[in-house]
């Protein structure tokens, strides 16, 4: 990301949070015109009161921002702490303290441990450099990702850049949505012109987002312009001013959308466009009312095409303000599909619309018939996680006497009712599974991403300590493909999810499966106490195989089908509470190795061990039919779906293996999304489970 000339950034840990970055610096070597827009919340924080009184202004050099503590509602000490921190940062940078501005975000009502910020000021100053991401990381609170935006603009023949970063992600409501944003540019602009451009940009962006309708005490948007691009000074009302205002608006909208998309607990970005309103104020109000409606947001979370809630939210605002708008004559569309028009519902295909509403961006458009004014608002869906994040926020946040703020979300800290319910439910499941066997096929994304690997290993350990006997069978698709290509074996061909395997290829398959993936997985599991033991299908003749002939006599090369499972070795291991980790390589009568599809190997092992459960972890939510998750299905219905072509590619091999397992006596087979951490635990220890459950008829 290109940052403007003369600006430097840093982000460090100063000890407000236990380990994460919590202190950010934006610094300009040249003095800057500075502008700011702030929350109108009457309980606003000390740094906001301080900055609002001082801006717009010229001659500024730096902004210091901390996360983890809002420095709000802490009494008169708050303002003194702001001054002290600005002085210390100014001293470390070699500028006067009144050239430094401050911002804070975090828990309200806890005094800022100013001495920690003061002590960290020299390190904050000396670690500054070109990486804006460092500063962006240090202001994050419940944000799950950094938010950055930049543009290059040409003003009077001079090229300049604008670079900005921001944070969300709860307590976000119109009139600035708890957010902070910092915009830097090397353009030369007067403080007054910078202030008006910033105000216009906020009007169309941060003022139009809502996550939860709760206005924060700490919102602040700052702009710093140092003039090092060398353009002639931009004055209010000039053409160059319009270019600056437009670019700032584009950047602010980009950041605003990122904030809405990363709202607390959010799974989707929601965009609401209202057109045809009598005036702009009404259009803006209505767009925000829809984006902020808890009912609309909950429906979007559930991908429920309940569009009536949109017109209901609009009607409520219109009615209580007696605006000259008739919502019954409006037209409404969701994801571009018209749902209400000409005073009546269009009779939309709800199943198709529901599938579209699962997309990460949901667009709602409302066309009124009263005028030409329009507005856009952004928000997010309302998920269970929003409540989880916020129900116990201060109970889970611990401020120690030295000012360190840490979040401790262990179960201990939740409300007693929640704990009782969870433990009672979990324990009854746990007792049901003691000494039962569960074969887990480990595949898809869970095998690739480090955080998911760790949660998988953790789950296997938990299952074991809960008395369940897990057996892991792993795949290795993507890694085999990479290795084949690297060794010049070319691209593999797949038939219904099964890799056509040449005589030379099978050696690579075995090398990757047994030599690499199996040993890695065993090491990972044994980092904790899994007691995992790597077993190849060849060991003790675990998987006897013969050549598999594909549909219609098709030659698949050295792909094998299992003819017998010698489960004795596994029995011995399970008896001693070891966790077998099986690499799906088969041993032929001729001593040759066969490539066995891991889904099929898992099914055969589950049958031979008379396993209670067989679980497939993959990288889709389960079996999908027309985009919809099928949460429960019988074996007969599943066969019909294979025949109907609903199931394709890798899922064919899986579905056939599922049927084979059920036919062989496994009572319950699950297909789960390995991209969701701990889905195995969620499946086993909750009633309705997750993913797809396939039952015997
Ligand atoms: P794994 O590593 O888990 O074996 P595969 O790629 O072999 O993964 O199989 C899963 C893939 O099957 C999915 O990523 C999806 O693209 C594909 N697929 C085809 N039809 C369906 C369906 N009806 N439902 C779910 N997934 C399907
Ligand atoms: Mg597969």
XYZ file of C-alpha atoms and ligand atoms in Angstrom:
725
model
C 0.000 0.000 0.000
C 1.420 3.362 -0.998
C 1.519 5.795 1.899
C 1.835 9.582 1.539
C 5.263 11.190 1.611
C 6.630 12.109 5.023
C 4.279 9.937 7.067
C 5.424 7.136 9.381
C 3.435 4.687 11.462
C 3.975 2.304 14.330
C 2.036 -0.132 16.456
C 3.310 -1.722 19.661
C 2.151 -3.338 22.893
C 2.384 -0.950 25.829
C 0.798 -3.267 28.379
C -2.881 -2.276 28.310
C -3.569 -5.639 26.702
C -1.639 -8.722 27.788
C 0.118 -9.433 24.508
C -1.616 -7.881 21.506
C -0.675 -4.498 20.087
C -2.511 -1.689 21.831
C -0.756 1.567 20.937
C -0.606 3.164 17.505
C 1.202 6.200 16.141
C 0.613 8.274 13.028
C 3.446 10.753 12.531
C 4.303 13.329 9.904
C 7.767 14.858 9.729
C 6.205 18.007 8.228
C 3.526 19.968 10.105
C -0.002 19.080 9.014
C -3.374 20.633 8.503
C -5.597 18.528 10.743
C -9.344 17.954 10.779
C -11.661 15.747 12.790
C -15.243 14.513 13.004
C -16.421 13.181 16.317
C -19.252 11.366 18.018
C -22.099 13.563 19.208
C -22.584 11.257 22.204
C -22.909 13.560 25.235
C -20.932 11.046 27.347
C -17.988 11.315 25.027
C -14.490 10.278 26.000
C -11.690 12.547 27.230
C -9.538 12.299 24.053
C -12.584 13.134 21.918
C -13.381 16.234 23.977
C -9.736 17.242 23.756
C -9.388 16.778 19.988
C -12.792 18.259 19.120
C -11.838 21.458 20.937
C -8.537 21.742 19.065
C -9.552 20.909 15.481
C -9.464 22.003 12.725
C -5.944 23.369 13.110
C -2.601 23.674 11.394
C 0.876 22.644 12.569
C -0.032 19.174 13.850
C 2.522 16.346 13.770
C 1.075 13.196 15.285
C -1.835 11.183 16.592
C -1.414 8.574 19.325
C -4.224 6.033 19.627
C -4.652 3.248 22.126
C -6.993 0.267 22.182
C -8.184 -1.708 25.193
C -9.256 1.336 27.181
C -11.706 4.024 26.059
C -10.656 6.673 28.590
C -14.370 7.493 28.826
C -16.500 8.161 31.915
C -13.486 8.036 34.222
C -13.792 11.457 35.854
C -11.517 14.493 35.525
C -8.391 12.300 35.448
C -9.244 11.405 31.857
C -8.309 14.768 30.375
C -5.152 14.978 32.463
C -4.124 11.556 31.122
C -4.652 12.745 27.537
C -2.367 15.730 28.099
C 0.263 13.571 29.780
C 0.301 11.024 26.942
C 0.441 13.723 24.247
C 3.328 15.422 26.046
C 5.286 12.166 26.335
C 4.727 11.225 22.701
C 5.636 14.776 21.577
C 8.846 14.594 23.608
C 9.780 11.237 22.072
C 9.169 12.658 18.591
C 10.922 15.952 19.242
C 7.794 18.079 18.812
C 5.716 20.052 21.259
C 2.949 18.102 23.028
C 0.262 20.400 21.664
C 1.106 19.166 18.152
C -0.040 15.678 19.149
C -3.663 14.460 19.137
C -5.023 11.409 20.971
C -7.712 8.786 20.434
C -8.820 5.813 22.527
C -11.057 2.796 22.113
C -11.902 -0.067 24.424
C -13.663 -0.650 27.703
C -15.518 2.316 29.208
C -15.166 3.410 32.818
C -11.703 2.104 33.598
C -9.007 4.752 34.209
C -6.376 4.849 31.452
C -3.034 3.465 32.733
C -1.326 6.612 31.419
C 2.043 5.714 32.955
C 2.241 2.693 30.639
C 1.604 4.814 27.554
C 4.124 7.382 28.755
C 6.759 4.701 29.372
C 6.144 3.229 25.920
C 6.345 6.572 24.077
C 10.085 6.315 23.205
C 9.618 2.815 21.755
C 6.502 3.938 19.888
C 8.448 6.794 18.324
C 11.601 4.835 17.512
C 9.799 1.923 15.880
C 7.987 4.123 13.351
C 8.272 3.252 9.699
C 6.329 2.891 6.483
C 4.030 0.049 7.514
C 0.567 1.500 8.083
C -0.669 -2.054 8.917
C 1.265 -1.889 12.228
C -0.817 1.056 13.370
C -4.008 -0.473 11.964
C -3.417 -3.645 14.026
C -2.828 -1.696 17.228
C -6.272 -0.046 17.207
C -8.219 -3.291 16.766
C -10.595 -4.403 19.522
C -13.249 -6.970 18.567
C -12.312 -6.380 14.932
C -11.301 -9.614 13.267
C -9.199 -7.959 10.559
C -7.352 -4.731 9.766
C -9.150 -2.144 7.661
C -7.167 -0.174 5.132
C -7.922 1.925 2.054
C -5.875 4.155 -0.217
C -6.005 6.140 -3.455
C -3.590 8.055 -5.634
C -4.994 11.418 -6.825
C -3.733 14.022 -9.248
C -4.322 17.617 -8.247
C -3.066 20.444 -10.480
C -0.714 18.050 -12.260
C 0.787 16.844 -8.996
C 0.400 13.219 -7.941
C -0.421 12.720 -4.282
C -1.672 9.870 -2.191
C -4.232 9.331 0.492
C -3.956 6.347 2.823
C -6.259 5.509 5.694
C -7.002 2.898 8.329
C -9.925 2.291 10.640
C -11.426 -0.033 13.248
C -15.030 -1.066 14.101
C -16.780 -3.247 15.194
C -19.559 -2.942 17.820
C -21.340 0.104 19.231
C -21.616 1.293 15.686
C -24.475 3.606 14.934
C -25.203 6.482 12.644
C -23.795 9.947 13.425
C -20.457 8.297 13.161
C -20.618 4.959 13.616
C -16.989 2.504 18.336
C -14.999 3.421 15.396
C -11.798 5.266 14.749
C -10.408 6.254 11.385
C -7.195 8.008 10.423
C -6.703 9.521 6.987
C -3.307 10.760 5.885
C -2.363 12.623 2.728
C 0.613 14.528 1.352
C -1.630 17.116 -0.294
C -1.343 20.749 0.780
C -4.733 21.901 2.021
C -5.983 24.490 4.472
C -7.373 23.164 7.771
C -10.815 24.567 6.946
C -10.896 22.923 3.516
C -9.693 19.633 4.977
C -12.404 19.830 7.619
C -15.210 20.394 5.106
C -13.952 17.607 2.805
C -13.803 15.262 5.786
C -17.299 16.222 6.885
C -18.709 15.483 3.429
C -16.892 12.165 3.282
C -18.221 11.110 6.699
C -21.750 12.143 5.725
C -21.868 9.551 2.932
C -19.886 6.849 4.700
C -19.367 6.509 8.436
C -22.632 8.317 9.149
C -24.439 5.686 7.080
C -23.296 2.516 8.809
C -24.969 0.705 11.625
C -23.955 -2.502 13.353
C -26.115 -2.339 16.410
C -27.685 1.097 16.703
C -25.613 1.970 19.762
C -23.728 5.216 19.434
C -20.263 5.134 20.925
C -18.480 7.486 23.298
C -15.237 7.412 21.348
C -15.872 7.731 17.632
C -13.351 9.897 15.916
C -12.240 10.360 12.341
C -9.032 12.304 11.819
C -7.436 13.675 8.676
C -3.853 14.898 8.460
C -2.452 16.636 5.376
C 1.261 17.550 5.313
C 1.620 19.239 1.907
C 4.770 17.336 0.873
C 3.266 16.499 -2.542
C 4.031 20.106 -3.490
C 0.633 21.050 -4.956
C -0.598 24.604 -4.574
C -2.562 24.992 -1.387
C -6.129 23.668 -1.723
C -8.707 26.216 -0.635
C -12.352 25.694 0.160
C -14.591 25.568 -2.908
C -11.848 25.092 -5.554
C -11.840 22.326 -8.190
C -8.981 20.677 -6.360
C -11.099 20.710 -3.214
C -13.800 18.774 -5.031
C -11.214 16.184 -6.143
C -9.951 15.835 -2.570
C -13.464 15.563 -1.127
C -14.434 12.930 -3.705
C -11.297 10.827 -3.044
C -11.787 11.075 0.712
C -15.389 9.991 0.295
C -14.422 6.941 -1.773
C -11.864 5.927 0.858
C -14.288 6.489 3.725
C -16.998 4.417 2.012
C -14.479 1.624 1.488
C -13.549 1.701 5.188
C -17.204 2.016 6.251
C -18.130 -1.090 4.279
C -15.209 -2.962 5.856
C -16.437 -1.909 9.304
C -20.009 -3.037 8.597
C -18.822 -6.331 7.128
C -16.680 -7.002 10.213
C -19.382 -5.939 12.691
C -19.454 -7.938 15.911
C -20.724 -11.416 15.160
C -21.488 -10.459 11.555
C -21.572 -13.098 8.866
C -22.709 -10.809 6.043
C -22.446 -7.254 4.769
C -25.845 -5.701 4.147
C -26.293 -2.796 1.763
C -29.579 -0.890 1.708
C -30.341 1.502 -1.132
C -33.348 3.779 -0.923
C -34.375 5.849 -3.945
C -37.370 7.976 -4.920
C -37.605 9.746 -1.548
C -38.942 13.300 -1.209
C -35.645 14.563 0.216
C -32.187 13.369 1.158
C -32.749 13.435 4.913
C -35.710 11.082 4.562
C -33.817 8.785 2.173
C -30.912 8.569 4.624
C -33.157 7.959 7.599
C -35.084 5.189 5.855
C -31.961 3.443 4.546
C -30.501 3.432 8.034
C -33.782 2.272 9.558
C -33.826 -0.811 7.320
C -30.123 -1.566 7.831
C -30.632 -1.128 11.570
C -33.811 -3.160 12.003
C -33.166 -6.115 14.321
C -35.829 -8.114 12.518
C -34.387 -7.435 9.059
C -30.895 -8.244 10.366
C -31.994 -11.515 12.008
C -33.762 -12.600 8.833
C -30.599 -11.912 6.833
C -28.572 -13.982 9.290
C -30.956 -16.873 8.690
C -31.102 -16.222 4.905
C -34.852 -15.942 5.402
C -36.475 -14.019 2.523
C -38.852 -12.246 4.909
C -38.908 -9.011 2.883
C -42.105 -7.783 4.584
C -39.884 -6.623 7.433
C -38.229 -4.120 5.079
C -41.440 -2.304 4.252
C -42.573 -2.623 7.846
C -39.420 -0.837 9.052
C -39.946 1.892 6.453
C -43.623 2.252 7.283
C -42.826 2.635 10.973
C -40.438 5.548 10.376
C -42.707 7.205 7.851
C -45.751 6.889 10.106
C -44.123 8.218 13.231
C -42.710 11.241 11.348
C -45.806 11.749 9.152
C -43.596 11.973 6.086
C -45.282 12.218 2.689
C -44.317 8.715 1.623
C -46.564 5.756 0.766
C -44.570 2.589 1.391
C -47.323 0.374 -0.020
C -46.546 1.789 -3.482
C -42.821 1.152 -3.201
C -40.875 -1.509 -5.091
C -38.524 -3.757 -3.129
C -35.858 -6.104 -4.372
C -33.486 -8.441 -2.552
C -30.271 -9.494 -4.307
C -31.703 -7.945 -7.473
C -34.813 -10.129 -7.319
C -38.018 -8.130 -7.218
C -40.150 -9.174 -4.235
C -42.763 -6.389 -4.075
C -43.935 -4.163 -6.876
C -46.998 -2.191 -7.928
C -48.584 -2.499 -4.527
C -48.340 -6.287 -4.300
C -45.922 -9.143 -3.650
C -44.396 -10.580 -6.825
C -44.649 -14.178 -5.641
C -40.954 -14.821 -5.669
C -39.377 -18.297 -5.662
C -38.438 -18.388 -1.976
C -36.035 -21.330 -2.264
C -33.946 -19.683 -4.970
C -33.930 -16.364 -3.120
C -32.918 -18.072 0.106
C -29.920 -19.597 -1.658
C -28.887 -16.136 -2.930
C -29.245 -14.710 0.585
C -26.521 -17.068 1.807
C -24.025 -14.970 -0.123
C -21.658 -12.794 1.924
C -23.163 -9.556 0.606
C -26.894 -8.952 0.725
C -28.360 -6.033 -1.226
C -31.789 -4.606 -0.416
C -33.214 -1.953 -2.730
C -36.295 0.111 -2.032
C -37.713 2.383 -4.746
C -40.190 4.898 -3.410
C -42.410 6.936 -5.694
C -42.341 10.349 -4.037
C -39.253 12.118 -5.347
C -35.696 11.886 -6.592
C -33.605 11.713 -3.422
C -31.587 8.601 -2.644
C -29.202 7.225 0.001
C -27.148 4.130 0.756
C -26.595 2.605 4.170
C -24.449 -0.349 5.229
C -24.897 -2.764 8.067
C -24.563 -6.423 8.876
C -26.684 -9.317 10.004
C -27.517 -9.992 13.652
C -26.112 -13.345 14.742
C -26.047 -15.355 17.974
C -22.422 -14.286 18.241
C -23.342 -10.607 18.609
C -25.128 -11.439 21.842
C -22.359 -13.787 22.936
C -19.743 -11.066 22.387
C -21.759 -8.440 24.211
C -23.801 -10.262 26.869
C -20.848 -10.809 29.134
C -18.499 -8.117 27.838
C -17.500 -6.489 31.116
C -17.748 -9.750 33.101
C -15.217 -11.226 30.691
C -12.997 -8.170 30.605
C -10.649 -7.888 33.516
C -8.823 -4.720 34.395
C -6.056 -5.442 36.862
C -4.872 -2.769 39.296
C -1.906 -2.001 37.022
C -4.263 -1.093 34.157
C -3.842 -4.246 32.081
C -7.079 -5.183 30.337
C -7.506 -8.832 29.434
C -10.391 -10.787 28.039
C -11.067 -14.101 29.677
C -13.879 -15.928 27.927
C -13.573 -19.220 29.699
C -16.882 -20.785 30.618
C -16.340 -19.861 34.279
C -17.099 -16.244 33.483
C -20.447 -16.720 31.784
C -23.778 -16.296 33.459
C -24.763 -19.209 35.753
C -27.857 -20.076 33.686
C -25.833 -20.454 30.516
C -23.229 -22.587 32.277
C -25.804 -24.912 33.804
C -27.592 -25.449 30.536
C -24.393 -26.087 28.626
C -22.867 -28.484 31.133
C -26.022 -30.498 31.729
C -26.555 -30.932 28.014
C -22.923 -31.722 27.259
C -22.526 -34.227 30.094
C -25.530 -36.266 29.046
C -24.038 -36.597 25.575
C -20.622 -37.386 26.892
C -21.889 -40.292 29.012
C -23.722 -41.636 25.962
C -20.501 -41.884 24.008
C -18.144 -43.472 26.519
C -16.196 -46.303 24.885
C -18.029 -45.835 21.605
C -15.997 -45.723 18.416
C -16.076 -42.844 15.964
C -14.187 -42.893 12.695
C -13.306 -39.382 11.562
C -12.298 -38.797 7.943
C -10.083 -35.758 7.955
C -10.136 -33.893 4.675
C -10.870 -30.594 2.983
C -9.842 -27.202 4.345
C -9.383 -28.512 7.887
C -6.218 -30.239 6.656
C -4.652 -27.121 5.196
C -5.222 -24.155 7.488
C -3.020 -24.061 10.609
C -5.690 -22.761 12.973
C -8.108 -25.469 11.808
C -5.450 -28.180 12.165
C -4.943 -27.039 15.750
C -8.659 -27.082 16.522
C -8.996 -30.529 14.922
C -6.152 -31.877 17.093
C -7.742 -30.267 20.114
C -11.099 -31.890 19.312
C -9.589 -35.360 18.937
C -7.957 -34.912 22.334
C -11.206 -33.780 23.877
C -13.096 -36.738 22.426
C -10.519 -39.053 23.850
C -10.656 -37.488 27.284
C -14.458 -37.720 27.176
C -14.057 -41.480 26.837
C -14.874 -41.757 23.132
C -12.538 -43.805 20.962
C -11.646 -41.839 17.829
C -10.008 -43.363 14.749
C -8.680 -40.864 12.207
C -8.488 -41.589 8.482
C -6.924 -38.810 6.451
C -6.987 -37.812 2.815
C -4.345 -35.803 1.056
C -5.804 -34.612 -2.213
C -4.307 -31.143 -2.627
C -0.868 -32.137 -1.366
C -0.684 -35.150 -3.663
C -1.643 -32.914 -6.557
C 1.100 -30.364 -5.736
C 3.739 -33.040 -5.314
C 2.767 -34.798 -8.542
C 3.081 -31.528 -10.397
C 6.372 -30.662 -8.727
C 7.796 -34.071 -9.686
C 6.665 -33.685 -13.281
C 3.852 -36.250 -13.147
C 1.472 -33.727 -14.683
C -2.130 -33.001 -13.772
C -4.252 -35.792 -12.310
C -7.589 -36.677 -13.810
C -10.504 -37.194 -11.420
C -13.499 -39.429 -11.996
C -16.275 -38.821 -9.431
C -13.718 -37.555 -6.970
C -11.356 -40.492 -7.481
C -7.857 -39.767 -8.790
C -6.815 -41.804 -11.821
C -3.477 -43.147 -10.584
C -0.673 -44.438 -12.817
C 1.865 -47.063 -11.784
C 4.501 -44.382 -11.079
C 1.932 -42.063 -9.502
C 1.033 -44.542 -6.794
C 4.556 -44.221 -5.362
C 4.048 -40.475 -5.011
C 0.627 -41.068 -3.439
C 2.163 -43.376 -0.871
C 5.078 -41.069 -0.200
C 2.811 -38.101 0.458
C 0.090 -39.948 2.392
C 2.201 -42.200 4.584
C 5.507 -40.359 4.513
C 4.370 -36.831 4.941
C 0.734 -36.224 5.891
C 0.471 -39.150 8.278
C 3.659 -38.296 10.181
C 2.709 -34.621 10.355
C -0.729 -35.413 11.675
C 0.652 -37.817 14.275
C 3.149 -35.180 15.457
C 0.394 -32.587 15.655
C -1.880 -34.838 17.708
C 0.933 -35.876 19.978
C 1.911 -32.317 20.789
C -0.830 -32.728 23.329
C -1.816 -36.046 24.789
C -3.624 -37.806 21.965
C -1.343 -40.846 21.995
C -1.738 -41.026 18.245
C -0.166 -43.897 16.328
C 0.436 -43.656 12.577
C -0.718 -46.711 10.661
C -0.512 -47.266 6.924
C -3.174 -49.395 5.267
C -0.312 -51.776 4.544
C 0.621 -52.230 8.212
C -0.461 -55.648 9.436
C -2.478 -55.912 6.233
C -5.000 -53.407 7.576
C -6.432 -52.586 4.146
C -6.284 -55.453 1.626
C -7.107 -54.184 -1.828
C -7.632 -55.077 -5.438
C -7.857 -53.013 -8.542
C -11.035 -50.959 -8.723
C -12.807 -50.822 -12.045
C -14.616 -47.533 -12.590
C -18.199 -47.037 -13.775
C -18.677 -48.520 -17.238
C -15.464 -50.549 -17.096
C -13.313 -47.448 -16.873
C -9.595 -48.042 -16.082
C -8.539 -45.902 -13.118
C -4.988 -47.295 -12.933
C -3.716 -48.185 -9.479
C -6.853 -47.148 -7.631
C -7.884 -49.913 -5.297
C -10.998 -51.039 -3.527
C -10.837 -52.571 -0.083
C -11.413 -56.329 -0.024
C -10.778 -56.951 3.662
C -9.941 -54.971 6.768
C -7.683 -56.597 9.312
C -8.941 -54.632 12.262
C -7.017 -56.616 14.850
C -4.209 -54.089 14.957
C -6.724 -51.273 15.462
C -8.473 -53.270 18.201
C -5.201 -53.633 20.073
C -4.528 -49.919 19.801
C -8.047 -48.910 20.860
C -7.921 -51.310 23.793
C -4.921 -49.374 25.100
C -6.599 -46.023 24.314
C -4.300 -45.128 21.451
C -5.679 -43.057 18.591
C -4.973 -44.796 15.268
C -4.249 -42.419 12.383
C -4.672 -44.306 9.125
C -3.100 -43.473 5.780
C -5.398 -44.898 3.073
C -2.965 -47.003 1.105
C -4.058 -50.556 0.218
C -1.978 -53.725 -0.031
C -2.619 -55.813 -3.140
C -2.372 -59.610 -3.365
C 0.660 -59.075 -5.545
C 2.299 -56.916 -2.839
C 1.604 -53.751 -4.752
C 0.353 -50.538 -3.210
C -3.055 -49.219 -4.206
C -4.402 -45.716 -3.885
C -7.634 -45.985 -1.920
C -10.039 -43.060 -1.791
C -9.923 -41.921 1.834
C -13.716 -41.644 2.026
C -14.016 -45.304 1.041
C -11.240 -46.388 3.410
C -12.966 -44.613 6.308
C -16.255 -46.382 5.532
C -14.646 -49.833 5.427
C -12.799 -49.238 8.686
C -15.965 -47.969 10.378
C -17.791 -51.136 9.290
C -15.010 -53.462 10.424
C -14.770 -51.758 13.808
C -18.574 -51.620 14.210
C -18.155 -47.909 14.834
C -21.035 -45.971 16.306
C -20.383 -42.984 14.110
C -18.595 -42.080 10.929
C -17.823 -38.416 10.406
C -16.606 -36.817 7.193
C -14.935 -33.432 7.587
C -14.867 -31.558 4.300
C -14.975 -28.008 2.970
C -18.669 -27.519 2.343
C -21.419 -27.206 4.994
C -22.646 -30.724 4.159
C -24.662 -32.107 1.278
C -26.090 -29.239 -0.678
C -29.164 -29.352 -2.859
C -29.768 -26.246 -4.929
C -27.560 -24.299 -2.546
C -29.531 -25.431 0.505
C -27.952 -27.513 3.221
C -29.676 -30.879 3.608
C -29.518 -31.408 7.357
C -30.969 -34.903 7.466
C -31.475 -37.488 4.748
C -32.135 -41.227 4.543
C -29.925 -43.639 2.595
C -32.609 -44.158 -0.052
C -33.067 -40.435 -0.553
C -29.298 -40.039 -0.826
C -29.081 -42.706 -3.557
C -31.787 -40.831 -5.444
C -29.817 -37.595 -5.197
C -26.689 -39.259 -6.584
C -28.722 -40.689 -9.467
C -30.355 -37.298 -10.109
C -26.935 -35.655 -10.492
C -27.439 -33.338 -7.502
C -24.204 -34.685 -6.087
C -21.063 -34.261 -8.129
C -17.257 -34.450 -8.017
C -15.670 -35.291 -4.685
C -19.064 -35.554 -3.002
C -19.910 -38.584 -5.154
C -17.090 -40.615 -3.625
C -18.193 -39.433 -0.202
C -21.896 -40.162 -0.733
C -21.183 -43.637 -2.066
C -18.963 -44.323 0.938
C -21.704 -43.095 3.240
C -24.155 -45.550 1.657
C -21.647 -48.360 1.891
C -21.083 -47.648 5.608
C -24.791 -47.613 6.353
C -25.290 -50.846 4.436
C -22.431 -52.307 6.485
C -24.176 -51.458 9.753
C -22.927 -47.991 10.775
C -25.991 -46.310 12.233
C -25.119 -42.670 11.768
C -22.924 -40.941 9.250
C -22.269 -37.208 9.259
C -20.814 -34.843 6.714
C -19.511 -31.702 8.408
C -17.893 -28.432 7.501
C -14.234 -28.654 8.516
C -13.867 -24.908 7.914
C -15.799 -24.230 11.112
C -13.544 -24.778 14.123
C -14.658 -27.539 16.508
C -17.438 -28.831 14.259
C -16.750 -32.411 15.390
C -17.462 -31.421 18.990
C -20.553 -29.470 17.976
C -21.821 -32.512 16.112
C -21.282 -35.031 18.859
C -22.309 -33.022 21.861
C -25.360 -31.134 20.686
C -28.798 -32.390 19.846
C -29.493 -31.038 16.390
C -25.897 -31.226 15.315
C -24.461 -29.467 12.310
C -23.910 -30.488 8.704
C -25.714 -33.419 7.100
C -26.788 -36.542 8.965
C -27.441 -39.607 6.840
C -29.638 -42.218 8.501
C -30.565 -45.795 7.726
C -34.060 -45.956 6.219
P -12.561 -33.863 0.575
O -11.166 -33.348 0.723
O -13.368 -33.584 1.799
O -12.644 -35.309 0.173
P -13.735 -33.291 -2.065
O -13.359 -32.115 -2.881
O -13.250 -34.631 -2.519
O -13.271 -32.969 -0.580
O -15.318 -33.382 -1.950
C -16.132 -32.301 -1.562
C -16.592 -31.466 -2.777
O -17.711 -32.037 -3.439
C -17.093 -30.105 -2.378
O -16.065 -29.170 -2.196
C -18.027 -29.717 -3.512
O -17.363 -28.889 -4.430
C -18.347 -31.005 -4.211
N -19.803 -31.240 -4.359
C -20.414 -31.633 -5.493
N -21.740 -31.765 -5.330
C -22.025 -31.457 -4.057
C -23.233 -31.395 -3.291
N -24.436 -31.688 -3.801
N -23.149 -31.027 -2.006
C -21.948 -30.718 -1.464
N -20.774 -30.752 -2.128
C -20.782 -31.102 -3.416
Mg -12.356 -36.297 -1.691
